């Protein structure tokens, strides 16, 4: 061995215990010194211009190392530079000079000193073969190490190639390694250079292995990070695609509800309420009934048109076109509707009264409302209020209720898919109430512009804005509509149609509509005017055109069968074959007298189905002055009858009635068939006429109809529903109609062609009535 050593040199040197750093001879290194004893040692060396001894600590965490905590080998180093750092530390640059063996540690007052034996190592100029091999191995190790260590580049280790001396090489290489104290110690204490090189190789192998493991771990972690990033992007893309396709998004159900709820952009409180509901799902077990309740609730909420609306149009010209196209006649009604739309335009679609179309069935109320929807470019939905007794039908049931659902208002808005449809409330006069609450007051809330922007359905629980909905109502009569509701509404009456109007409605609308609905063409089906008239007069007797439409539809249906079955080209219906298609003429079995009779009077009534003839019969028989009423009765009718009896008694003589009928005769008044009149006391003059006729034996004109109430003194008072009543009289072929004088103003409502057919007599007293009715 060519190694030259000088063990004789002993020295006392101040000690800095090393932790976390390794310093070798032939290398320069800097580190920070902070511990008081180390700083004192450093200062002592500096003061004496001496070296410092760096001794590795066995346990780096030991703050205040004793002798036993220090290894017995160290490196004697020269201090090249010191720098005081803020915070009291001193950065020191040292150059390792030589290894040394520590003979003993000496406790100086403020630092540790060691008595050492310097291990002098001379440069090996001629290394052994063994050493050369080890050098090559070590250089390979370095290469491998660098490959696996991202912190060191090949350039950094290039100078190693130039180092010939195996000792210098070993120390320099060692300084690249961040060694544990025990490995560091091994390299320090090994005085045999060959053995030191082998130890270094072993340490290298271990370090390279560590690096590889570290690398592998890093790769795995990296892969995981990359993979999860990739997955994240893919998921985002999938959800974007799904959303585009309108499908549900991935992720937990709760997440998807939360996302959808947030997208509704509701007010804070509502959103909070819904998110709380959605979060409930997290804590519920799969398949539990509560899950269903919560999910149905959220699904219901999500399907409502919170922010969806049609683009409304208030184009009056277009509206007029739509109304004219869909409806014959009804010019005043159309004008009123256009005014209404114009006002909505000016008020930007806000507030305003609610339209209420009043009239008998089949006069086109619903169909006008549909046209309004079309003209204003809104969706159309309708709710029938007839027979609605339970408030819950309007406002829904609480969620806690089994099978709970929202009310019809919300359900229909869901159907409309927009929050601003035309919403028809049909038959508002048929609304009833009972122990289940008052639907009228719930409806009032719906219609009240002051509160309907935050309508709360019991099921939905959060407010829904109904203020953009255009509510329109219909009714057959106004009598049973609660006042509070009536106050909110603007009434538009549709009285009914004359025969002429019906004919035109049939030709222009009903027939073409039926032809299209049954898949025919104009050429395949036709019906003569005469046949239509016959249907109007002999098959239907109605104010509107509902039955007319039904019978026409029946005719078209039969024709379709015939065209298909018998391969006919077309069907023409006229007087000769009408019966074949629509059956025998319905003998309208009315009690309308066909000749003048005693005690039988054609009264006129205004009922929910329009104007009607109400035939009143009076019978006189021996008895004790009792008044009996049968048939359709109301209190008002009874009072009218009593008033009539009183009037006749006090005017008996003038009326030509003999004897004390109120003592020895019983009077029986019968009101055959027909709906209950809605307009209260309008049968007074008819009853009086019937009684007078019965008591006097004079016959009544059977082609005369009358309406009017009387006072006890015989004055005739005005009544309602003039147009409807006159149309009815015309329908039943009456020649004359008696009306109260005060109703003269209503004459202008009556179509000209009706006025031509029928003679209208206005009267002020019952005497005039009797004169016209009895004295033929
Ligand atoms: P209501 O709602 O008053 O009971 P509808 O609107 O249901 O009556 O009318 C019944 C049928 O008669 C519908 O097919 C309707 O289109 C038609 N109709 C009613 N009045 C007219 C009219 N003036 N012009 C054209 N069709 C009409």
Coordinates of N, CA, C and O in Angstrom, one line a residue, residues 395-484:
X395 N -104.7 24.6 -4.3 CA -103.4 24.9 -3.6 C -102.6 23.7 -3.2 O -101.5 23.9 -2.7
X396 N -103.0 22.5 -3.6 CA -102.2 21.3 -3.3 C -102.3 20.8 -1.9 O -102.8 21.5 -1.0
X397 N -101.7 19.6 -1.7 CA -101.6 19.0 -0.4 C -100.2 19.1 0.2 O -99.3 19.1 -0.5
X398 N -100.2 19.2 1.5 CA -98.8 19.2 2.1 C -98.1 17.9 1.8 O -98.7 16.9 1.7
X399 N -96.8 18.1 1.7 CA -95.9 16.9 1.3 C -96.1 15.7 2.2 O -95.9 14.6 1.8
X400 N -96.4 16.0 3.5 CA -96.5 14.9 4.5 C -97.7 14.0 4.3 O -97.8 12.9 4.8
X401 N -98.6 14.5 3.5 CA -99.9 13.8 3.2 C -99.5 12.6 2.2 O -98.8 12.8 1.3
X402 N -100.1 11.5 2.5 CA -99.8 10.3 1.5 C -100.4 10.6 0.2 O -101.5 11.1 0.0
X403 N -99.5 10.4 -0.8 CA -100.0 10.7 -2.2 C -100.1 12.2 -2.5 O -100.9 12.5 -3.4
X404 N -99.4 13.0 -1.7 CA -99.6 14.5 -1.9 C -99.2 14.9 -3.3 O -98.3 14.3 -3.9
X405 N -99.8 15.9 -3.8 CA -99.5 16.5 -5.1 C -99.7 18.0 -5.1 O -100.4 18.5 -4.2
X406 N -99.1 18.7 -6.0 CA -99.4 20.1 -6.1 C -100.8 20.3 -6.6 O -101.4 19.3 -7.1
X407 N -101.3 21.5 -6.4 CA -102.7 21.8 -6.9 C -102.7 21.9 -8.4 O -101.6 21.9 -9.0
X408 N -103.9 22.1 -8.9 CA -104.0 22.2 -10.4 C -103.3 23.4 -11.0 O -102.9 23.3 -12.1
X409 N -103.3 24.5 -10.2 CA -102.6 25.7 -10.8 C -101.2 25.3 -11.2 O -100.8 25.5 -12.3
X410 N -100.5 24.8 -10.2 CA -99.1 24.4 -10.5 C -99.0 23.3 -11.5 O -98.1 23.4 -12.4
X411 N -99.8 22.3 -11.4 CA -99.8 21.2 -12.4 C -99.9 21.7 -13.8 O -99.3 21.2 -14.7
X412 N -100.9 22.6 -14.0 CA -101.1 23.1 -15.3 C -100.0 24.0 -15.8 O -99.8 24.0 -17.0
X413 N -99.4 24.7 -14.9 CA -98.2 25.5 -15.4 C -97.1 24.6 -15.8 O -96.4 24.9 -16.8
X414 N -97.0 23.5 -15.1 CA -96.0 22.5 -15.5 C -96.3 22.0 -17.0 O -95.4 21.9 -17.8
X415 N -97.6 21.8 -17.2 CA -98.0 21.4 -18.5 C -97.8 22.5 -19.6 O -97.4 22.2 -20.7
X416 N -98.0 23.7 -19.2 CA -97.8 24.8 -20.1 C -96.3 25.0 -20.5 O -96.0 25.6 -21.5
X417 N -95.5 24.5 -19.6 CA -94.0 24.7 -19.8 C -93.5 26.1 -19.9 O -92.4 26.3 -20.3
X418 N -94.4 27.0 -19.6 CA -94.0 28.4 -19.6 C -94.7 29.1 -18.4 O -95.7 28.6 -18.0
X419 N -94.2 30.2 -17.9 CA -94.8 30.8 -16.7 C -95.8 31.9 -17.1 O -96.3 32.6 -16.3
X420 N -96.0 32.1 -18.4 CA -96.9 33.2 -18.8 C -98.0 32.7 -19.8 O -98.3 33.4 -20.8
X421 N -98.6 31.5 -19.5 CA -99.6 31.1 -20.4 C -100.9 31.8 -20.2 O -101.1 32.6 -19.3
X422 N -101.9 31.6 -21.2 CA -103.3 32.0 -20.9 C -103.9 30.9 -20.1 O -103.8 29.7 -20.5
X423 N -104.4 31.2 -18.9 CA -104.9 30.2 -18.0 C -106.4 30.3 -17.9 O -106.8 31.3 -17.3
X424 N -107.1 29.4 -18.5 CA -108.6 29.5 -18.4 C -109.1 28.9 -17.2 O -108.9 27.7 -16.9
X425 N -109.9 29.7 -16.4 CA -110.6 29.1 -15.2 C -112.0 29.0 -15.6 O -112.8 29.9 -15.7
X426 N -112.4 27.7 -16.0 CA -113.7 27.5 -16.6 C -114.7 27.3 -15.5 O -114.5 26.7 -14.5
X427 N -115.9 27.8 -15.8 CA -117.1 27.6 -14.9 C -116.8 28.1 -13.5 O -117.0 27.4 -12.5
X428 N -116.3 29.3 -13.4 CA -116.0 29.9 -12.1 C -117.3 30.0 -11.3 O -117.2 30.1 -10.0
X429 N -118.5 30.0 -11.9 CA -119.7 30.2 -11.2 C -120.1 28.8 -10.5 O -121.0 28.8 -9.7
X430 N -119.4 27.8 -10.9 CA -119.8 26.5 -10.3 C -118.9 26.1 -9.1 O -119.0 24.9 -8.6
X431 N -118.1 27.0 -8.7 CA -117.2 26.7 -7.6 C -118.0 26.5 -6.3 O -118.9 27.3 -6.0
X432 N -117.7 25.5 -5.6 CA -118.5 25.4 -4.3 C -117.5 25.3 -3.2 O -116.3 25.2 -3.4
X433 N -118.1 25.3 -2.0 CA -117.1 25.2 -0.9 C -117.8 24.3 0.2 O -119.0 24.2 0.3
X434 N -117.0 23.6 0.9 CA -117.5 22.8 2.0 C -116.5 22.7 3.1 O -115.6 23.6 3.2
X435 N -116.5 21.7 4.0 CA -115.6 21.6 5.1 C -114.2 21.5 4.7 O -113.3 21.8 5.5
X436 N -113.9 21.2 3.5 CA -112.5 21.0 3.1 C -111.9 22.4 2.8 O -110.8 22.4 2.1
X437 N -112.5 23.4 3.1 CA -111.9 24.7 2.9 C -112.6 25.4 1.8 O -113.6 24.9 1.2
X438 N -112.2 26.6 1.6 CA -112.9 27.5 0.7 C -112.1 27.7 -0.6 O -111.2 28.5 -0.6
X439 N -112.4 27.0 -1.6 CA -111.6 27.2 -2.8 C -111.7 28.6 -3.4 O -110.7 29.0 -4.0
X440 N -112.8 29.3 -3.1 CA -112.9 30.6 -3.7 C -111.9 31.5 -3.1 O -111.3 32.4 -3.8
X441 N -111.6 31.4 -1.8 CA -110.6 32.3 -1.3 C -109.2 31.9 -1.7 O -108.3 32.8 -1.9
X442 N -109.0 30.6 -2.0 CA -107.7 30.2 -2.6 C -107.5 30.8 -4.0 O -106.5 31.3 -4.4
X443 N -108.6 30.8 -4.7 CA -108.6 31.3 -6.0 C -108.4 32.8 -6.1 O -107.7 33.4 -6.9
X444 N -108.9 33.5 -5.0 CA -108.8 34.9 -4.9 C -107.3 35.2 -4.8 O -106.8 36.2 -5.4
X445 N -106.6 34.4 -4.0 CA -105.2 34.6 -3.9 C -104.4 34.5 -5.2 O -103.5 35.2 -5.5
X446 N -104.9 33.5 -6.0 CA -104.3 33.2 -7.3 C -104.5 34.4 -8.2 O -103.6 34.8 -9.0
X447 N -105.7 35.0 -8.1 CA -106.0 36.1 -9.0 C -105.6 37.5 -8.6 O -105.6 38.4 -9.4
X448 N -105.2 37.6 -7.3 CA -105.0 38.9 -6.8 C -103.6 39.4 -7.2 O -102.6 38.8 -6.7
X449 N -103.5 40.4 -8.0 CA -102.2 40.9 -8.5 C -101.3 41.3 -7.3 O -100.0 41.3 -7.5
X450 N -101.9 41.6 -6.2 CA -101.0 42.1 -5.1 C -100.3 41.0 -4.4 O -99.3 41.2 -3.7
X451 N -100.8 39.7 -4.5 CA -100.1 38.6 -3.9 C -99.7 37.5 -4.8 O -99.0 36.6 -4.4
X452 N -100.2 37.5 -6.0 CA -99.9 36.3 -6.8 C -98.5 36.2 -7.4 O -98.2 35.2 -8.1
X453 N -97.7 37.2 -7.1 CA -96.3 37.0 -7.6 C -95.5 36.1 -6.6 O -94.4 35.7 -6.9
X454 N -96.2 35.7 -5.5 CA -95.5 34.7 -4.7 C -96.5 33.8 -4.1 O -96.7 33.6 -2.9
X455 N -97.2 33.1 -5.1 CA -98.2 32.1 -4.7 C -97.5 30.9 -4.1 O -96.6 30.3 -4.6
X456 N -98.1 30.4 -3.0 CA -97.5 29.3 -2.3 C -98.4 28.1 -2.4 O -99.5 28.1 -1.8
X457 N -98.0 27.1 -3.1 CA -98.7 25.8 -3.2 C -98.3 25.0 -2.0 O -97.1 25.0 -1.6
X458 N -99.2 24.3 -1.3 CA -98.9 23.6 -0.1 C -97.8 22.6 -0.3 O -97.0 22.3 0.5
X459 N -97.8 22.0 -1.5 CA -96.9 20.9 -1.8 C -95.5 21.5 -2.2 O -94.5 21.1 -1.7
X460 N -95.5 22.5 -3.0 CA -94.3 23.1 -3.5 C -93.5 23.9 -2.5 O -92.3 23.9 -2.5
X461 N -94.2 24.5 -1.5 CA -93.6 25.1 -0.3 C -92.9 26.4 -0.6 O -92.7 27.2 0.3
X462 N -92.4 26.6 -1.8 CA -91.7 27.9 -2.0 C -92.5 28.7 -3.0 O -93.3 28.1 -3.8
X463 N -92.4 30.0 -2.9 CA -93.3 30.8 -3.8 C -93.1 30.7 -5.3 O -91.9 30.6 -5.7
X464 N -94.2 30.7 -6.0 CA -94.1 30.6 -7.5 C -94.7 31.9 -8.0 O -95.8 32.3 -7.5
X465 N -94.1 32.5 -9.0 CA -94.6 33.8 -9.5 C -95.7 33.6 -10.6 O -95.5 33.1 -11.6
X466 N -97.0 33.9 -10.2 CA -98.1 33.7 -11.1 C -98.4 35.0 -11.8 O -99.4 35.1 -12.6
X467 N -97.6 36.1 -11.5 CA -98.0 37.4 -12.0 C -97.9 37.5 -13.5 O -98.5 38.4 -14.1
X468 N -97.2 36.6 -14.2 CA -97.1 36.7 -15.6 C -98.2 35.9 -16.3 O -98.3 35.9 -17.6
X469 N -98.9 35.1 -15.6 CA -100.0 34.3 -16.2 C -101.2 35.2 -16.5 O -101.5 36.1 -15.8
X470 N -101.8 35.0 -17.7 CA -103.0 35.7 -18.1 C -104.2 34.9 -17.7 O -104.5 33.9 -18.4
X471 N -104.8 35.2 -16.6 CA -105.9 34.4 -16.1 C -107.2 34.9 -16.8 O -107.4 36.1 -16.9
X472 N -108.0 34.0 -17.4 CA -109.3 34.4 -18.0 C -110.3 33.4 -17.5 O -110.0 32.2 -17.3
X473 N -111.5 33.9 -17.1 CA -112.5 33.0 -16.5 C -113.7 32.9 -17.5 O -113.9 33.8 -18.3
X474 N -114.5 31.9 -17.3 CA -115.8 31.8 -17.9 C -116.8 31.4 -16.9 O -116.5 30.8 -15.9
X475 N -118.1 31.8 -17.2 CA -119.2 31.4 -16.3 C -120.4 31.4 -17.2 O -120.5 32.0 -18.2
X476 N -121.4 30.6 -16.7 CA -122.7 30.6 -17.4 C -123.6 31.7 -16.8 O -124.4 32.3 -17.5
X477 N -123.4 32.0 -15.5 CA -124.1 33.2 -15.0 C -123.3 33.8 -13.9 O -122.4 33.2 -13.4
X478 N -123.7 35.0 -13.5 CA -122.9 35.7 -12.5 C -123.4 35.5 -11.1 O -122.7 35.8 -10.1
X479 N -124.6 35.0 -11.0 CA -125.3 35.0 -9.7 C -124.5 34.3 -8.6 O -124.5 34.7 -7.4
X480 N -123.9 33.2 -8.9 CA -123.2 32.4 -7.9 C -121.7 32.7 -7.7 O -121.1 32.1 -6.9
X481 N -121.3 33.7 -8.4 CA -119.8 34.0 -8.3 C -119.7 34.9 -7.0 O -120.4 35.9 -6.9
X482 N -118.8 34.5 -6.1 CA -118.6 35.3 -4.9 C -118.2 36.8 -5.3 O -117.5 37.0 -6.2
X483 N -118.7 37.7 -4.5 CA -118.5 39.1 -4.8 C -117.0 39.5 -4.9 O -116.6 40.3 -5.8
X484 N -116.2 38.9 -4.0 CA -114.8 39.3 -4.0 C -114.2 38.9 -5.3 O -113.3 39.6 -5.8

